[in-house]
């Protein structure tokens, strides 16, 4: 009787964490699109979001340090500039171009084009030797690229400028997540905790985006009645409030992703991401008036099948590698290889980090 109850509690917890992740992930997509209808300064909005994320990360780090009594990691300038800066630059260009594209394209086209990021993540993972090459990856690439072509084929709401922006953001996103994985796997840096990673990334991201903001939006923002030329206090407070809400959603998205992965697994996050994209397209069609033909829907599901195949392959090879590390013994318990001991130590470390952030 205890097993079904425990299983039910775990299932309910997983569903709750997935829904919590959906609130921030889907919410920030629709919120940014809604905000861009009246506030045409996506790069400035991104800078405000980065500032809010940095402040909330700093507050969270202080709270964690007070609760645990352990000092938080603080990188020296050499590591900060040479090892963190490339990741920060790729991250801010990915986010900035994604927010910028909302001025031109619909949520459905944005969601579908962003799915192509898996292709670029695969490409850079192979280049950085983070993933082993196998022939099934060719099928994954063909399904995702073919689905993307079908989705954009004869689309009535297609915008080339916005499409190129999202496609470029997906390309840079492949670099971003590959560099992020390398950064967080460097034990000597001590950035395994995502809160510490966000805290160190935001200042460099701000500095990386600021010149592009000055060139593209600086003069127009200074002469806009949205902020600097307001006649009344109420519109200014409203603009600042809407920007602050978006920044809080951005911080909540990163935090909810960490909660979901730490309490379940990265596989759960990947599967949840697939259903999130379906939910986003359905909501966009109902509430935002996005129009999709039968060919567009078929293209979307072809692309999803490629992403699902990629997730399934990663799960299969991970389970296969785990089974190889455990050698069965006829007369006693399993013989554990030294590599398995290291995995167990990493799991204990991850659990300590998880408890620390959730204290």
Coordinates of N, CA and C in Angstrom, one line a residue, residues 82-219:
X82 N 38.0 35.4 -19.3 CA 38.3 34.4 -20.4 C 37.5 33.2 -20.5
X83 N 36.8 32.8 -19.4 CA 36.0 31.5 -19.4 C 34.5 31.8 -19.4
X84 N 34.1 32.9 -18.8 CA 32.7 33.1 -18.7 C 32.2 34.0 -19.8
X85 N 33.0 35.0 -20.3 CA 32.6 35.9 -21.3 C 32.1 35.3 -22.5
X86 N 32.7 34.3 -23.1 CA 32.1 33.7 -24.4 C 30.7 33.2 -24.2
X87 N 30.4 32.5 -23.0 CA 29.1 32.0 -22.8 C 28.1 33.2 -22.6
X88 N 28.5 34.2 -21.9 CA 27.7 35.4 -21.7 C 27.3 36.1 -23.0
X89 N 28.3 36.2 -23.9 CA 28.0 36.9 -25.1 C 27.1 36.1 -26.0
X90 N 27.3 34.8 -26.1 CA 26.4 33.9 -26.9 C 25.0 33.9 -26.3
X91 N 24.8 33.9 -24.9 CA 23.5 33.9 -24.3 C 22.8 35.2 -24.5
X92 N 23.4 36.3 -24.4 CA 22.7 37.6 -24.6 C 22.3 37.8 -26.0
X93 N 23.1 37.4 -27.0 CA 22.7 37.5 -28.4 C 21.5 36.6 -28.7
X94 N 21.5 35.4 -28.1 CA 20.4 34.5 -28.3 C 19.1 35.2 -27.8
X95 N 19.1 35.6 -26.5 CA 17.9 36.2 -25.9 C 17.5 37.5 -26.6
X96 N 18.5 38.4 -26.9 CA 18.2 39.7 -27.5 C 17.6 39.5 -28.9
X97 N 18.1 38.6 -29.7 CA 17.5 38.4 -31.1 C 16.1 37.8 -31.0
X98 N 16.0 36.9 -30.0 CA 14.6 36.3 -29.8 C 13.6 37.3 -29.4
X99 N 13.9 38.2 -28.5 CA 13.0 39.2 -28.1 C 12.8 40.2 -29.2
X100 N 13.8 40.5 -30.0 CA 13.7 41.4 -31.1 C 12.8 40.9 -32.2
X101 N 12.8 39.6 -32.4 CA 11.9 39.0 -33.5 C 10.5 39.2 -33.2
X102 N 10.1 39.4 -31.9 CA 8.6 39.5 -31.6 C 8.0 40.7 -32.3
X103 N 8.8 41.7 -32.7 CA 8.3 42.8 -33.4 C 7.8 42.5 -34.8
X104 N 8.2 41.3 -35.4 CA 8.0 41.0 -36.7 C 7.2 39.7 -37.0
X105 N 7.3 38.7 -36.1 CA 6.7 37.4 -36.4 C 5.7 37.0 -35.3
X106 N 4.9 36.0 -35.6 CA 3.9 35.5 -34.7 C 4.5 34.5 -33.7
X107 N 3.8 34.2 -32.7 CA 4.3 33.3 -31.6 C 4.5 31.9 -32.2
X108 N 3.6 31.5 -33.1 CA 3.7 30.1 -33.7 C 4.9 30.0 -34.6
X109 N 5.2 31.0 -35.4 CA 6.4 30.9 -36.2 C 7.7 31.0 -35.3
X110 N 7.6 31.8 -34.3 CA 8.8 31.9 -33.3 C 9.0 30.5 -32.7
X111 N 7.9 29.9 -32.2 CA 8.0 28.6 -31.5 C 8.6 27.6 -32.4
X112 N 8.1 27.5 -33.6 CA 8.6 26.5 -34.5 C 10.0 26.7 -34.9
X113 N 10.4 27.9 -35.2 CA 11.8 28.2 -35.7 C 12.8 28.0 -34.5
X114 N 12.3 28.3 -33.3 CA 13.2 28.1 -32.1 C 13.5 26.6 -31.9
X115 N 12.6 25.7 -32.4 CA 12.8 24.3 -32.3 C 14.0 23.8 -33.0
X116 N 14.4 24.6 -34.0 CA 15.6 24.2 -34.8 C 16.9 24.3 -34.0
X117 N 16.8 24.9 -32.8 CA 18.0 25.1 -32.0 C 18.6 23.7 -31.7
X118 N 17.8 22.6 -31.7 CA 18.3 21.3 -31.4 C 19.3 20.9 -32.5
X119 N 19.1 21.3 -33.7 CA 20.1 21.0 -34.8 C 21.4 21.6 -34.5
X120 N 21.4 22.9 -34.1 CA 22.7 23.6 -33.8 C 23.3 23.1 -32.6
X121 N 22.5 22.7 -31.6 CA 23.1 22.1 -30.3 C 23.8 20.8 -30.7
X122 N 23.1 20.0 -31.5 CA 23.8 18.8 -32.0 C 25.1 19.0 -32.7
X123 N 25.1 20.0 -33.6 CA 26.3 20.4 -34.4 C 27.4 20.7 -33.5
X124 N 27.2 21.7 -32.5 CA 28.3 22.1 -31.7 C 28.6 21.1 -30.6
X125 N 27.7 20.2 -30.2 CA 28.0 19.2 -29.3 C 29.0 18.2 -30.0
X126 N 28.8 17.9 -31.3 CA 29.7 17.1 -32.0 C 31.1 17.7 -32.2
X127 N 31.1 19.0 -32.5 CA 32.3 19.7 -32.7 C 33.1 19.8 -31.4
X128 N 32.5 20.0 -30.2 CA 33.1 20.1 -29.0 C 33.3 18.7 -28.3
X129 N 32.9 17.6 -29.1 CA 33.0 16.3 -28.6 C 32.3 16.0 -27.3
X130 N 31.1 16.7 -27.1 CA 30.3 16.4 -26.0 C 29.3 15.3 -26.2
X131 N 29.2 14.9 -27.5 CA 28.2 13.9 -27.9 C 28.9 13.0 -28.9
X132 N 28.6 11.7 -28.8 CA 29.2 10.7 -29.8 C 28.4 10.7 -31.1
X133 N 29.1 10.7 -32.2 CA 28.3 10.7 -33.5 C 27.7 9.3 -33.7
X134 N 26.5 9.3 -34.3 CA 25.9 8.0 -34.7 C 25.0 8.3 -35.9
X135 N 24.7 7.3 -36.7 CA 23.9 7.5 -37.9 C 22.5 8.0 -37.7
X136 N 21.9 7.7 -36.5 CA 20.5 8.2 -36.3 C 20.4 9.7 -36.2
X137 N 21.5 10.4 -36.0 CA 21.5 11.8 -35.9 C 21.2 12.4 -37.3
X138 N 21.5 11.7 -38.4 CA 21.1 12.2 -39.7 C 19.6 12.2 -39.9
X139 N 18.9 11.2 -39.3 CA 17.5 11.1 -39.4 C 16.9 12.3 -38.6
X140 N 17.5 12.5 -37.4 CA 17.0 13.6 -36.6 C 17.1 15.0 -37.3
X141 N 18.2 15.2 -37.9 CA 18.5 16.4 -38.7 C 17.5 16.6 -39.8
X142 N 17.2 15.5 -40.6 CA 16.3 15.5 -41.7 C 14.9 15.8 -41.3
X143 N 14.5 15.2 -40.1 CA 13.1 15.4 -39.7 C 12.9 16.8 -39.2
X144 N 13.8 17.3 -38.4 CA 13.6 18.7 -37.9 C 13.7 19.7 -39.0
X145 N 14.7 19.6 -39.9 CA 14.8 20.6 -41.0 C 13.7 20.5 -42.0
X146 N 13.2 19.2 -42.3 CA 12.1 19.0 -43.1 C 10.8 19.6 -42.5
X147 N 10.6 19.4 -41.2 CA 9.4 19.9 -40.6 C 9.4 21.4 -40.5
X148 N 10.6 22.0 -40.4 CA 10.7 23.5 -40.4 C 10.3 24.0 -41.8
X149 N 10.8 23.3 -42.8 CA 10.4 23.8 -44.2 C 8.9 23.7 -44.4
X150 N 8.3 22.6 -44.0 CA 6.9 22.4 -44.2 C 6.1 23.5 -43.4
X151 N 6.6 23.8 -42.2 CA 5.9 24.8 -41.4 C 5.9 26.2 -42.0
X152 N 7.0 26.5 -42.6 CA 7.1 27.9 -43.2 C 6.6 27.9 -44.7
X153 N 6.3 26.8 -45.2 CA 5.9 26.7 -46.6 C 4.5 27.4 -46.8
X154 N 4.4 28.4 -47.7 CA 3.2 29.1 -48.0 C 2.5 29.6 -46.7
X155 N 3.3 30.0 -45.7 CA 2.7 30.5 -44.5 C 2.1 31.9 -44.8
X156 N 0.9 32.2 -44.4 CA 0.3 33.5 -44.6 C 0.8 34.6 -43.7
X157 N 1.4 34.2 -42.6 CA 1.9 35.2 -41.6 C 3.5 35.1 -41.5
X158 N 4.1 34.7 -42.6 CA 5.6 34.6 -42.7 C 6.2 36.0 -42.8
X159 N 7.2 36.2 -42.0 CA 8.0 37.5 -42.2 C 9.5 37.1 -42.2
X160 N 10.1 37.4 -43.3 CA 11.5 37.0 -43.6 C 12.5 37.6 -42.6
X161 N 12.3 38.8 -42.2 CA 13.2 39.5 -41.3 C 13.2 38.9 -39.9
X162 N 12.0 38.6 -39.4 CA 11.8 38.0 -38.1 C 12.3 36.6 -38.1
X163 N 12.0 35.9 -39.2 CA 12.4 34.5 -39.4 C 14.0 34.3 -39.3
X164 N 14.7 35.2 -40.0 CA 16.1 35.2 -40.0 C 16.7 35.5 -38.6
X165 N 16.0 36.4 -37.9 CA 16.4 36.7 -36.5 C 16.3 35.5 -35.6
X166 N 15.2 34.8 -35.7 CA 15.0 33.7 -34.8 C 16.0 32.5 -35.2
X167 N 16.1 32.3 -36.5 CA 17.1 31.3 -37.0 C 18.5 31.6 -36.5
X168 N 18.9 32.9 -36.6 CA 20.2 33.3 -36.1 C 20.3 33.1 -34.6
X169 N 19.2 33.4 -33.9 CA 19.2 33.2 -32.4 C 19.3 31.7 -32.1
X170 N 18.7 30.8 -32.9 CA 18.8 29.4 -32.7 C 20.2 28.9 -32.9
X171 N 20.8 29.5 -34.0 CA 22.2 29.1 -34.2 C 23.1 29.5 -33.1
X172 N 23.0 30.7 -32.6 CA 23.8 31.2 -31.5 C 23.4 30.4 -30.2
X173 N 22.1 30.1 -30.1 CA 21.6 29.3 -29.0 C 22.4 27.9 -28.9
X174 N 22.7 27.3 -30.1 CA 23.5 26.1 -30.1 C 24.8 26.3 -29.4
X175 N 25.5 27.4 -29.8 CA 26.7 27.8 -29.2 C 26.6 28.0 -27.7
X176 N 25.5 28.8 -27.4 CA 25.2 29.1 -26.0 C 25.1 27.9 -25.1
X177 N 24.3 27.0 -25.4 CA 24.0 25.8 -24.5 C 25.2 24.9 -24.5
X178 N 26.0 24.8 -25.6 CA 27.2 24.0 -25.5 C 28.2 24.6 -24.6
X179 N 28.4 25.9 -24.7 CA 29.4 26.6 -23.8 C 28.9 26.6 -22.4
X180 N 27.6 26.7 -22.2 CA 27.0 26.6 -20.8 C 27.3 25.3 -20.2
X181 N 27.1 24.2 -21.0 CA 27.4 22.9 -20.5 C 28.9 22.7 -20.1
X182 N 29.7 23.2 -21.0 CA 31.2 23.2 -20.7 C 31.5 24.0 -19.4
X183 N 30.9 25.2 -19.3 CA 31.2 26.0 -18.2 C 30.7 25.4 -16.8
X184 N 29.5 24.8 -16.8 CA 29.0 24.2 -15.6 C 29.7 22.9 -15.2
X185 N 30.3 22.3 -16.2 CA 31.0 21.0 -15.9 C 32.4 21.2 -15.5
X186 N 32.9 22.4 -15.5 CA 34.3 22.7 -15.0 C 34.2 22.8 -13.5
X187 N 34.6 21.8 -12.8 CA 34.5 21.7 -11.3 C 35.3 22.8 -10.7
X188 N 36.4 23.2 -11.3 CA 37.3 24.2 -10.6 C 36.7 25.5 -10.6
X189 N 35.7 25.8 -11.4 CA 35.0 27.1 -11.4 C 34.0 27.2 -10.3
X190 N 33.4 26.0 -10.0 CA 32.4 26.0 -8.9 C 31.0 26.6 -9.3
X191 N 30.7 26.5 -10.6 CA 29.4 27.1 -11.1 C 28.4 26.1 -11.4
X192 N 28.4 24.9 -10.7 CA 27.4 23.9 -10.9 C 26.0 24.4 -10.5
X193 N 25.9 25.3 -9.6 CA 24.6 25.8 -9.1 C 24.2 26.9 -10.1
X194 N 23.0 26.7 -10.8 CA 22.5 27.7 -11.7 C 22.4 29.1 -11.2
X195 N 22.1 29.3 -9.9 CA 22.0 30.6 -9.4 C 23.3 31.3 -9.4
X196 N 24.4 30.6 -9.1 CA 25.7 31.2 -9.2 C 26.1 31.5 -10.7
X197 N 25.6 30.6 -11.6 CA 25.9 30.8 -13.0 C 25.2 32.1 -13.5
X198 N 23.9 32.2 -13.1 CA 23.1 33.4 -13.6 C 23.7 34.7 -13.0
X199 N 24.2 34.6 -11.7 CA 24.8 35.8 -11.1 C 26.0 36.3 -11.8
X200 N 26.9 35.3 -12.3 CA 28.1 35.7 -12.9 C 27.9 36.1 -14.4
X201 N 26.9 35.5 -15.0 CA 26.6 35.8 -16.4 C 26.0 37.2 -16.7
X202 N 25.1 37.6 -15.8 CA 24.3 38.8 -16.2 C 25.2 40.1 -16.4
X203 N 26.2 40.5 -15.6 CA 26.9 41.7 -15.9 C 27.6 41.7 -17.3
X204 N 28.2 40.6 -17.6 CA 28.9 40.5 -18.9 C 27.8 40.5 -20.1
X205 N 26.7 39.9 -19.8 CA 25.6 39.9 -20.8 C 25.1 41.4 -21.0
X206 N 25.0 42.1 -19.9 CA 24.6 43.5 -20.0 C 25.6 44.3 -20.9
X207 N 26.9 44.1 -20.6 CA 27.9 44.9 -21.3 C 28.0 44.5 -22.7
X208 N 27.7 43.2 -23.0 CA 27.8 42.7 -24.4 C 26.6 43.3 -25.3
X209 N 25.4 43.4 -24.7 CA 24.3 43.9 -25.4 C 24.2 45.4 -25.5
X210 N 24.8 46.1 -24.5 CA 24.6 47.6 -24.4 C 25.1 48.3 -25.7
X211 N 26.2 48.0 -26.3 CA 26.6 48.7 -27.5 C 25.5 48.6 -28.7
X212 N 25.0 47.3 -28.8 CA 24.0 47.1 -29.8 C 22.7 47.9 -29.5
X213 N 22.4 48.0 -28.2 CA 21.2 48.8 -27.8 C 21.4 50.3 -28.2
X214 N 22.6 50.8 -27.9 CA 22.9 52.2 -28.2 C 22.8 52.5 -29.6
X215 N 23.3 51.6 -30.5 CA 23.3 51.8 -31.9 C 21.9 51.7 -32.5
X216 N 21.1 50.8 -32.0 CA 19.8 50.5 -32.6 C 18.6 51.3 -31.9
X217 N 18.7 51.4 -30.6 CA 17.5 52.0 -29.9 C 17.8 53.2 -29.0
X218 N 19.1 53.5 -28.9 CA 19.5 54.6 -27.9 C 18.8 55.9 -28.2
X219 N 18.9 56.4 -29.4 CA 18.3 57.7 -29.8 C 16.8 57.7 -29.8

